[in-house]
Amino acid sequence: MCKFLFQDIITSPAFKSFFKMGKEFDQNFLFEIAFGFMPRQFKNTHEDRYMYEEELDVTEIYFILKGDWAIAFNSYYKMSDVQLTQSVTDEELKGPEDMYQQGYLIAQRRSSFCYIGDYYVLSSKRSQFHYVALSQVEAYALTKQFL
């Protein structure tokens, strides 16, 4: 039943490494983990864009099903700084205008199927980067408390 309900996550090639079954695999693992999946949606707006923010605690692992997203970093310059506007000529580095105004630059763009946050959650680390939605992103989340 769980495999049927969450087939898009459990059987997806993008997520197989997370659900990889080893030699000592608990048969109830998929059944138990299925109760922890919670739907999440991020939009490309200033208020709802950030999946994770740099230097903040990460409390959920996201299994991204659809949407464009990016990994960004803080350049510690502001748009008003002449140094930043002259040095950033690549349009790929520039994200949404409000992020660029704050000095956030895009390091890597991604699309669709992926899971993020596993390292941060399982090792109780803070996020080293900003993870941001560039379009509407649909995902399932597993919370740190559930795991």
CSV table of N, CA and C in Angstrom, one decimal:
chain,number,residue,atom,x,y,z
A,1,MET,N,0.8,-1.2,0.0
A,1,MET,CA,0.0,0.0,0.0
A,1,MET,C,0.9,1.3,0.0
A,2,CYS,N,1.9,1.3,0.8
A,2,CYS,CA,2.8,2.5,0.9
A,2,CYS,C,3.5,2.7,-0.4
A,3,LYS,N,4.0,1.6,-1.0
A,3,LYS,CA,4.7,1.7,-2.3
A,3,LYS,C,3.7,2.3,-3.3
A,4,PHE,N,2.4,2.0,-3.3
A,4,PHE,CA,1.5,2.5,-4.2
A,4,PHE,C,1.2,4.0,-3.9
A,5,LEU,N,1.0,4.4,-2.7
A,5,LEU,CA,0.7,5.8,-2.3
A,5,LEU,C,1.9,6.7,-2.6
A,6,PHE,N,3.1,6.3,-2.4
A,6,PHE,CA,4.3,7.1,-2.5
A,6,PHE,C,5.2,6.6,-3.6
A,7,GLN,N,4.6,6.0,-4.7
A,7,GLN,CA,5.4,5.4,-5.8
A,7,GLN,C,6.3,6.4,-6.4
A,8,ASP,N,5.8,7.7,-6.6
A,8,ASP,CA,6.6,8.7,-7.2
A,8,ASP,C,7.9,9.0,-6.5
A,9,ILE,N,7.9,8.7,-5.2
A,9,ILE,CA,9.2,9.0,-4.4
A,9,ILE,C,10.0,7.7,-4.2
A,10,ILE,N,9.3,6.6,-3.8
A,10,ILE,CA,10.1,5.4,-3.4
A,10,ILE,C,10.7,4.7,-4.6
A,11,THR,N,10.0,4.7,-5.7
A,11,THR,CA,10.6,4.0,-6.9
A,11,THR,C,11.3,4.9,-7.9
A,12,SER,N,11.3,6.2,-7.6
A,12,SER,CA,12.0,7.1,-8.6
A,12,SER,C,13.5,6.8,-8.5
A,13,PRO,N,14.1,6.8,-9.7
A,13,PRO,CA,15.6,6.6,-9.8
A,13,PRO,C,16.4,7.7,-9.0
A,14,ALA,N,15.8,8.9,-9.0
A,14,ALA,CA,16.5,10.0,-8.3
A,14,ALA,C,16.5,9.8,-6.8
A,15,PHE,N,15.6,9.0,-6.2
A,15,PHE,CA,15.5,8.9,-4.8
A,15,PHE,C,16.0,7.5,-4.3
A,16,LYS,N,16.4,6.6,-5.3
A,16,LYS,CA,16.7,5.2,-4.9
A,16,LYS,C,17.9,5.2,-3.9
A,17,SER,N,18.8,6.1,-4.1
A,17,SER,CA,20.0,6.0,-3.2
A,17,SER,C,19.6,6.3,-1.7
A,18,PHE,N,18.6,7.1,-1.5
A,18,PHE,CA,18.1,7.3,-0.1
A,18,PHE,C,17.4,6.1,0.4
A,19,PHE,N,16.6,5.4,-0.4
A,19,PHE,CA,15.8,4.3,0.1
A,19,PHE,C,16.5,3.0,-0.3
A,20,LYS,N,17.8,3.0,-0.6
A,20,LYS,CA,18.5,1.8,-0.9
A,20,LYS,C,18.5,0.8,0.2
A,21,MET,N,18.1,-0.4,-0.2
A,21,MET,CA,17.9,-1.5,0.8
A,21,MET,C,19.2,-2.3,0.9
A,22,GLY,N,19.8,-2.2,2.1
A,22,GLY,CA,21.0,-3.0,2.4
A,22,GLY,C,20.7,-4.4,2.8
A,23,LYS,N,21.7,-5.1,3.4
A,23,LYS,CA,21.5,-6.5,3.8
A,23,LYS,C,20.7,-6.6,5.0
A,24,GLU,N,20.8,-5.6,5.9
A,24,GLU,CA,20.0,-5.6,7.2
A,24,GLU,C,18.9,-4.6,7.1
A,25,PHE,N,18.1,-4.7,6.1
A,25,PHE,CA,17.0,-3.8,5.9
A,25,PHE,C,15.7,-4.2,6.7
A,26,ASP,N,15.2,-3.3,7.4
A,26,ASP,CA,13.9,-3.5,8.2
A,26,ASP,C,12.8,-3.5,7.2
A,27,GLN,N,12.0,-4.6,7.1
A,27,GLN,CA,10.9,-4.7,6.1
A,27,GLN,C,9.8,-3.6,6.4
A,28,ASN,N,9.7,-3.1,7.6
A,28,ASN,CA,8.7,-2.1,7.9
A,28,ASN,C,9.2,-0.7,7.7
A,29,PHE,N,10.4,-0.5,7.3
A,29,PHE,CA,11.0,0.8,7.1
A,29,PHE,C,10.1,1.7,6.2
A,30,LEU,N,9.8,1.2,5.0
A,30,LEU,CA,9.0,2.0,4.0
A,30,LEU,C,7.6,2.3,4.6
A,31,PHE,N,7.0,1.4,5.3
A,31,PHE,CA,5.7,1.6,5.9
A,31,PHE,C,5.8,2.7,7.0
A,32,GLU,N,6.8,2.6,7.8
A,32,GLU,CA,6.9,3.6,8.9
A,32,GLU,C,7.3,5.0,8.4
A,33,ILE,N,8.1,5.0,7.4
A,33,ILE,CA,8.6,6.3,6.8
A,33,ILE,C,7.5,7.0,6.1
A,34,ALA,N,6.6,6.2,5.5
A,34,ALA,CA,5.5,6.8,4.7
A,34,ALA,C,4.6,7.7,5.5
A,35,PHE,N,4.4,7.5,6.8
A,35,PHE,CA,3.6,8.3,7.7
A,35,PHE,C,4.3,9.6,8.0
A,36,GLY,N,5.5,9.8,7.7
A,36,GLY,CA,6.2,11.0,7.9
A,36,GLY,C,6.3,12.0,6.7
A,37,PHE,N,5.9,11.5,5.5
A,37,PHE,CA,5.9,12.4,4.4
A,37,PHE,C,4.9,13.5,4.5
A,38,MET,N,5.3,14.7,4.4
A,38,MET,CA,4.4,15.9,4.4
A,38,MET,C,4.6,16.7,3.1
A,39,PRO,N,3.5,17.1,2.5
A,39,PRO,CA,3.7,17.9,1.2
A,39,PRO,C,4.2,19.3,1.5
A,40,ARG,N,5.0,19.7,0.6
A,40,ARG,CA,5.6,21.1,0.7
A,40,ARG,C,5.5,21.8,-0.6
A,41,GLN,N,5.3,23.1,-0.6
A,41,GLN,CA,5.3,23.8,-1.9
A,41,GLN,C,6.0,25.2,-1.6
A,42,PHE,N,6.9,25.5,-2.5
A,42,PHE,CA,7.7,26.7,-2.5
A,42,PHE,C,7.4,27.5,-3.7
A,43,LYS,N,7.2,28.8,-3.6
A,43,LYS,CA,6.9,29.6,-4.8
A,43,LYS,C,8.0,30.7,-4.9
A,44,ASN,N,8.1,31.2,-6.1
A,44,ASN,CA,9.2,32.1,-6.5
A,44,ASN,C,8.7,33.5,-6.0
A,45,THR,N,8.5,33.7,-4.8
A,45,THR,CA,8.1,35.0,-4.2
A,45,THR,C,9.1,35.3,-3.1
A,46,HIS,N,9.3,36.6,-2.7
A,46,HIS,CA,10.2,37.0,-1.7
A,46,HIS,C,9.9,36.2,-0.4
A,47,GLU,N,8.7,36.0,0.0
A,47,GLU,CA,8.3,35.5,1.2
A,47,GLU,C,8.4,33.9,1.2
A,48,ASP,N,8.2,33.3,0.1
A,48,ASP,CA,8.1,31.8,0.1
A,48,ASP,C,9.2,31.1,-0.7
A,49,ARG,N,10.2,31.8,-1.0
A,49,ARG,CA,11.3,31.3,-1.9
A,49,ARG,C,12.3,30.4,-1.2
A,50,TYR,N,12.6,30.6,0.0
A,50,TYR,CA,13.7,30.0,0.7
A,50,TYR,C,13.3,28.6,1.3
A,51,MET,N,13.9,27.5,0.8
A,51,MET,CA,13.7,26.2,1.3
A,51,MET,C,14.6,26.1,2.6
A,52,TYR,N,15.9,26.5,2.4
A,52,TYR,CA,16.8,26.6,3.5
A,52,TYR,C,17.5,27.9,3.4
A,53,GLU,N,17.8,28.5,4.5
A,53,GLU,CA,18.6,29.7,4.5
A,53,GLU,C,20.0,29.5,5.1
A,54,GLU,N,20.9,30.2,4.6
A,54,GLU,CA,22.3,30.1,5.0
A,54,GLU,C,22.5,30.3,6.5
A,55,GLU,N,23.2,29.4,7.2
A,55,GLU,CA,23.5,29.5,8.6
A,55,GLU,C,22.3,29.3,9.6
A,56,LEU,N,21.2,28.8,9.0
A,56,LEU,CA,20.1,28.4,9.9
A,56,LEU,C,20.0,26.9,10.0
A,57,ASP,N,19.3,26.5,11.1
A,57,ASP,CA,19.1,25.1,11.3
A,57,ASP,C,18.2,24.5,10.2
A,58,VAL,N,18.6,23.2,9.8
A,58,VAL,CA,17.8,22.5,8.8
A,58,VAL,C,17.0,21.4,9.5
A,59,THR,N,15.7,21.5,9.4
A,59,THR,CA,14.9,20.5,10.2
A,59,THR,C,14.1,19.6,9.3
A,60,GLU,N,14.2,19.7,7.9
A,60,GLU,CA,13.5,18.8,7.1
A,60,GLU,C,14.4,18.4,5.9
A,61,ILE,N,14.1,17.1,5.4
A,61,ILE,CA,14.7,16.6,4.2
A,61,ILE,C,13.6,16.8,3.2
A,62,TYR,N,14.0,17.4,2.0
A,62,TYR,CA,13.0,17.6,0.9
A,62,TYR,C,13.3,16.6,-0.2
A,63,PHE,N,12.2,16.0,-0.7
A,63,PHE,CA,12.2,15.1,-1.9
A,63,PHE,C,11.5,15.9,-2.9
A,64,ILE,N,12.3,16.6,-3.8
A,64,ILE,CA,11.7,17.5,-4.8
A,64,ILE,C,11.2,16.7,-6.0
A,65,LEU,N,9.9,16.9,-6.3
A,65,LEU,CA,9.3,16.2,-7.4
A,65,LEU,C,9.2,17.1,-8.6
A,66,LYS,N,9.0,18.4,-8.5
A,66,LYS,CA,8.8,19.2,-9.6
A,66,LYS,C,9.2,20.7,-9.3
A,67,GLY,N,9.8,21.3,-10.3
A,67,GLY,CA,10.1,22.7,-10.2
A,67,GLY,C,11.6,23.0,-10.4
A,68,ASP,N,11.9,24.3,-10.6
A,68,ASP,CA,13.3,24.8,-10.7
A,68,ASP,C,13.7,25.4,-9.4
A,69,TRP,N,14.9,25.1,-9.0
A,69,TRP,CA,15.5,25.6,-7.8
A,69,TRP,C,16.9,25.8,-7.9
A,70,ALA,N,17.5,26.5,-6.9
A,70,ALA,CA,19.0,26.8,-7.0
A,70,ALA,C,19.6,26.8,-5.7
A,71,ILE,N,20.9,26.7,-5.7
A,71,ILE,CA,21.8,26.8,-4.5
A,71,ILE,C,22.5,28.2,-4.7
A,72,ALA,N,22.3,29.0,-3.7
A,72,ALA,CA,22.8,30.4,-3.7
A,72,ALA,C,23.7,30.6,-2.5
A,73,PHE,N,24.5,31.7,-2.6
A,73,PHE,CA,25.4,32.0,-1.5
A,73,PHE,C,25.4,33.5,-1.4
A,74,ASN,N,25.8,34.0,-0.2
A,74,ASN,CA,25.9,35.4,0.1
A,74,ASN,C,27.3,35.9,-0.3
A,75,SER,N,27.3,36.9,-1.2
A,75,SER,CA,28.6,37.5,-1.6
A,75,SER,C,29.1,38.5,-0.6
A,76,TYR,N,28.2,38.9,0.3
A,76,TYR,CA,28.5,39.9,1.3
A,76,TYR,C,28.8,41.3,0.7
A,77,TYR,N,28.3,41.5,-0.5
A,77,TYR,CA,28.2,42.8,-1.2
A,77,TYR,C,26.8,43.1,-1.4
A,78,LYS,N,26.5,44.4,-1.5
A,78,LYS,CA,25.1,44.8,-1.8
A,78,LYS,C,25.1,45.3,-3.2
A,79,MET,N,23.9,45.4,-3.8
A,79,MET,CA,23.8,45.8,-5.2
A,79,MET,C,24.4,47.2,-5.4
A,80,SER,N,24.3,48.0,-4.3
A,80,SER,CA,24.8,49.4,-4.4
A,80,SER,C,26.3,49.5,-4.5
A,81,ASP,N,27.0,48.4,-4.1
A,81,ASP,CA,28.4,48.3,-4.1
A,81,ASP,C,28.9,48.3,-5.6
A,82,VAL,N,29.7,49.2,-6.0
A,82,VAL,CA,30.2,49.3,-7.4
A,82,VAL,C,31.0,48.0,-7.7
A,83,GLN,N,31.7,47.5,-6.7
A,83,GLN,CA,32.5,46.3,-6.9
A,83,GLN,C,31.7,45.1,-7.3
A,84,LEU,N,30.5,44.9,-6.8
A,84,LEU,CA,29.7,43.8,-7.1
A,84,LEU,C,29.1,44.0,-8.5
A,85,THR,N,28.6,45.1,-8.8
A,85,THR,CA,28.0,45.3,-10.1
A,85,THR,C,29.0,45.2,-11.3
A,86,GLN,N,30.2,45.6,-11.0
A,86,GLN,CA,31.2,45.5,-12.1
A,86,GLN,C,31.8,44.1,-12.2
A,87,SER,N,31.8,43.3,-11.1
A,87,SER,CA,32.4,42.0,-11.2
A,87,SER,C,31.4,40.9,-11.6
A,88,VAL,N,30.1,41.1,-11.4
A,88,VAL,CA,29.2,40.1,-11.8
A,88,VAL,C,28.6,40.5,-13.2
A,89,THR,N,29.1,39.8,-14.2
A,89,THR,CA,28.7,40.1,-15.5
A,89,THR,C,27.9,38.9,-16.1
A,90,ASP,N,28.1,37.7,-15.5
A,90,ASP,CA,27.4,36.5,-15.9
A,90,ASP,C,25.9,36.5,-15.4
A,91,GLU,N,25.0,36.5,-16.3
A,91,GLU,CA,23.6,36.5,-15.9
A,91,GLU,C,23.1,35.3,-15.2
A,92,GLU,N,23.8,34.2,-15.3
A,92,GLU,CA,23.5,32.9,-14.6
A,92,GLU,C,23.7,33.1,-13.1
A,93,LEU,N,24.6,34.0,-12.7
A,93,LEU,CA,24.8,34.2,-11.3
A,93,LEU,C,23.7,35.0,-10.6
A,94,LYS,N,23.1,35.8,-11.4
A,94,LYS,CA,22.0,36.7,-10.9
A,94,LYS,C,20.7,35.9,-10.8
A,95,GLY,N,20.2,36.0,-9.6
A,95,GLY,CA,18.9,35.3,-9.3
A,95,GLY,C,17.8,36.3,-9.4
A,96,PRO,N,16.7,36.1,-8.7
A,96,PRO,CA,15.6,37.1,-8.7
A,96,PRO,C,16.2,38.4,-8.1
A,97,GLU,N,15.5,39.5,-8.5
A,97,GLU,CA,16.0,40.8,-8.2
A,97,GLU,C,16.2,41.1,-6.7
A,98,ASP,N,15.3,40.7,-5.9
A,98,ASP,CA,15.4,40.9,-4.5
A,98,ASP,C,16.6,40.2,-3.9
A,99,MET,N,16.9,39.0,-4.4
A,99,MET,CA,18.1,38.3,-3.9
A,99,MET,C,19.4,39.0,-4.3
A,100,TYR,N,19.4,39.4,-5.6
A,100,TYR,CA,20.5,40.1,-6.1
A,100,TYR,C,20.8,41.5,-5.4
A,101,GLN,N,19.7,42.1,-5.0
A,101,GLN,CA,19.8,43.4,-4.2
A,101,GLN,C,20.5,43.1,-2.9
A,102,GLN,N,20.2,41.9,-2.3
A,102,GLN,CA,20.8,41.6,-1.0
A,102,GLN,C,22.2,41.0,-1.1
A,103,GLY,N,22.7,40.8,-2.4
A,103,GLY,CA,24.0,40.3,-2.6
A,103,GLY,C,24.1,38.8,-2.7
A,104,TYR,N,23.0,38.1,-2.9
A,104,TYR,CA,22.9,36.7,-3.0
A,104,TYR,C,23.1,36.3,-4.5
A,105,LEU,N,24.1,35.4,-4.8
A,105,LEU,CA,24.4,35.0,-6.1
A,105,LEU,C,24.1,33.5,-6.3
A,106,ILE,N,23.7,33.1,-7.5
A,106,ILE,CA,23.3,31.7,-7.7
A,106,ILE,C,24.6,30.9,-8.1
A,107,ALA,N,24.9,29.8,-7.3
A,107,ALA,CA,26.0,29.0,-7.6
A,107,ALA,C,25.7,27.9,-8.5
A,108,GLN,N,24.5,27.3,-8.4
A,108,GLN,CA,24.1,26.2,-9.2
A,108,GLN,C,22.6,26.1,-9.4
A,109,ARG,N,22.1,25.9,-10.6
A,109,ARG,CA,20.7,25.8,-10.9
A,109,ARG,C,20.3,24.3,-11.0
A,110,ARG,N,19.2,23.9,-10.5
A,110,ARG,CA,18.7,22.5,-10.6
A,110,ARG,C,17.3,22.5,-11.1
A,111,SER,N,16.9,21.3,-11.5
A,111,SER,CA,15.5,21.2,-11.9
A,111,SER,C,15.0,19.8,-11.5
A,112,SER,N,13.8,19.8,-10.9
A,112,SER,CA,13.1,18.6,-10.6
A,112,SER,C,13.8,17.6,-9.6
A,113,PHE,N,13.6,16.3,-9.9
A,113,PHE,CA,13.9,15.2,-9.0
A,113,PHE,C,15.2,15.3,-8.3
A,114,CYS,N,15.1,15.4,-7.0
A,114,CYS,CA,16.4,15.4,-6.2
A,114,CYS,C,15.9,15.4,-4.7
A,115,TYR,N,16.8,15.0,-3.8
A,115,TYR,CA,16.5,15.2,-2.4
A,115,TYR,C,17.6,16.0,-1.8
A,116,ILE,N,17.3,16.9,-0.9
A,116,ILE,CA,18.2,17.8,-0.3
A,116,ILE,C,18.0,17.8,1.2
A,117,GLY,N,19.1,18.1,1.9
A,117,GLY,CA,19.0,18.3,3.4
A,117,GLY,C,19.3,17.1,4.2
A,118,ASP,N,19.6,16.0,3.5
A,118,ASP,CA,19.8,14.8,4.3
A,118,ASP,C,21.1,14.9,5.2
A,119,TYR,N,22.1,15.4,4.6
A,119,TYR,CA,23.4,15.6,5.4
A,119,TYR,C,23.1,16.5,6.6
A,120,TYR,N,22.5,17.7,6.3
A,120,TYR,CA,22.2,18.6,7.4
A,120,TYR,C,21.4,18.1,8.5
A,121,VAL,N,20.3,17.4,8.1
A,121,VAL,CA,19.4,16.8,9.2
A,121,VAL,C,20.0,15.7,9.9
A,122,LEU,N,20.6,14.7,9.2
A,122,LEU,CA,21.2,13.5,9.9
A,122,LEU,C,22.4,13.8,10.7
A,123,SER,N,23.1,14.9,10.4
A,123,SER,CA,24.3,15.2,11.2
A,123,SER,C,24.1,16.5,12.0
A,124,SER,N,22.9,17.0,12.1
A,124,SER,CA,22.6,18.2,12.9
A,124,SER,C,23.5,19.4,12.6
A,125,LYS,N,23.6,19.7,11.3
A,125,LYS,CA,24.4,20.8,10.8
A,125,LYS,C,23.5,21.9,10.3
A,126,ARG,N,24.0,23.1,10.3
A,126,ARG,CA,23.3,24.2,9.8
A,126,ARG,C,23.6,24.3,8.3
A,127,SER,N,22.6,24.9,7.5
A,127,SER,CA,22.8,25.0,6.1
A,127,SER,C,24.0,25.9,5.8
A,128,GLN,N,24.8,25.5,4.8
A,128,GLN,CA,25.9,26.3,4.4
A,128,GLN,C,25.6,27.3,3.2
A,129,PHE,N,24.4,27.1,2.6
A,129,PHE,CA,24.0,27.9,1.5
A,129,PHE,C,22.5,28.2,1.6
A,130,HIS,N,22.0,29.0,0.7
A,130,HIS,CA,20.6,29.3,0.5
A,130,HIS,C,20.1,28.3,-0.5
A,131,TYR,N,19.0,27.6,-0.3
A,131,TYR,CA,18.4,26.8,-1.3
A,131,TYR,C,17.0,27.5,-1.6
A,132,VAL,N,16.9,27.9,-2.9
A,132,VAL,CA,15.8,28.8,-3.2
A,132,VAL,C,15.0,28.2,-4.4
A,133,ALA,N,13.7,28.5,-4.4
A,133,ALA,CA,12.8,28.1,-5.5
A,133,ALA,C,12.9,29.2,-6.6
A,134,LEU,N,13.1,28.8,-7.8
A,134,LEU,CA,13.1,29.7,-9.0
A,134,LEU,C,11.8,29.6,-9.7
A,135,SER,N,11.0,28.6,-9.5
A,135,SER,CA,9.6,28.5,-10.0
A,135,SER,C,8.9,27.8,-8.9
A,136,GLN,N,7.7,27.4,-9.1
A,136,GLN,CA,6.9,26.7,-8.1
A,136,GLN,C,7.5,25.3,-7.9
A,137,VAL,N,8.0,25.0,-6.7
A,137,VAL,CA,8.6,23.7,-6.4
A,137,VAL,C,7.7,22.9,-5.5
A,138,GLU,N,7.4,21.7,-5.9
A,138,GLU,CA,6.6,20.7,-5.2
A,138,GLU,C,7.5,19.6,-4.6
A,139,ALA,N,7.3,19.3,-3.3
A,139,ALA,CA,8.1,18.4,-2.7
A,139,ALA,C,7.4,17.7,-1.5
A,140,TYR,N,8.0,16.6,-1.1
A,140,TYR,CA,7.6,16.0,0.2
A,140,TYR,C,8.7,16.2,1.2
A,141,ALA,N,8.4,16.3,2.5
A,141,ALA,CA,9.3,16.5,3.5
A,141,ALA,C,9.3,15.4,4.6
A,142,LEU,N,10.5,15.1,5.1
A,142,LEU,CA,10.6,14.3,6.3
A,142,LEU,C,11.2,15.1,7.3
A,143,THR,N,10.6,15.3,8.4
A,143,THR,CA,11.1,16.2,9.5
A,143,THR,C,12.1,15.5,10.3
A,144,LYS,N,13.0,16.3,10.9
A,144,LYS,CA,14.0,15.8,11.8
A,144,LYS,C,13.4,15.1,13.0
A,145,GLN,N,12.3,15.6,13.5
A,145,GLN,CA,11.6,15.1,14.7
A,145,GLN,C,11.0,13.7,14.4
A,146,PHE,N,10.6,13.5,13.1
A,146,PHE,CA,10.0,12.2,12.8
A,146,PHE,C,11.1,11.1,12.7
A,147,LEU,N,12.2,11.5,12.1
A,147,LEU,CA,13.3,10.6,12.0
A,147,LEU,C,13.9,10.2,13.3
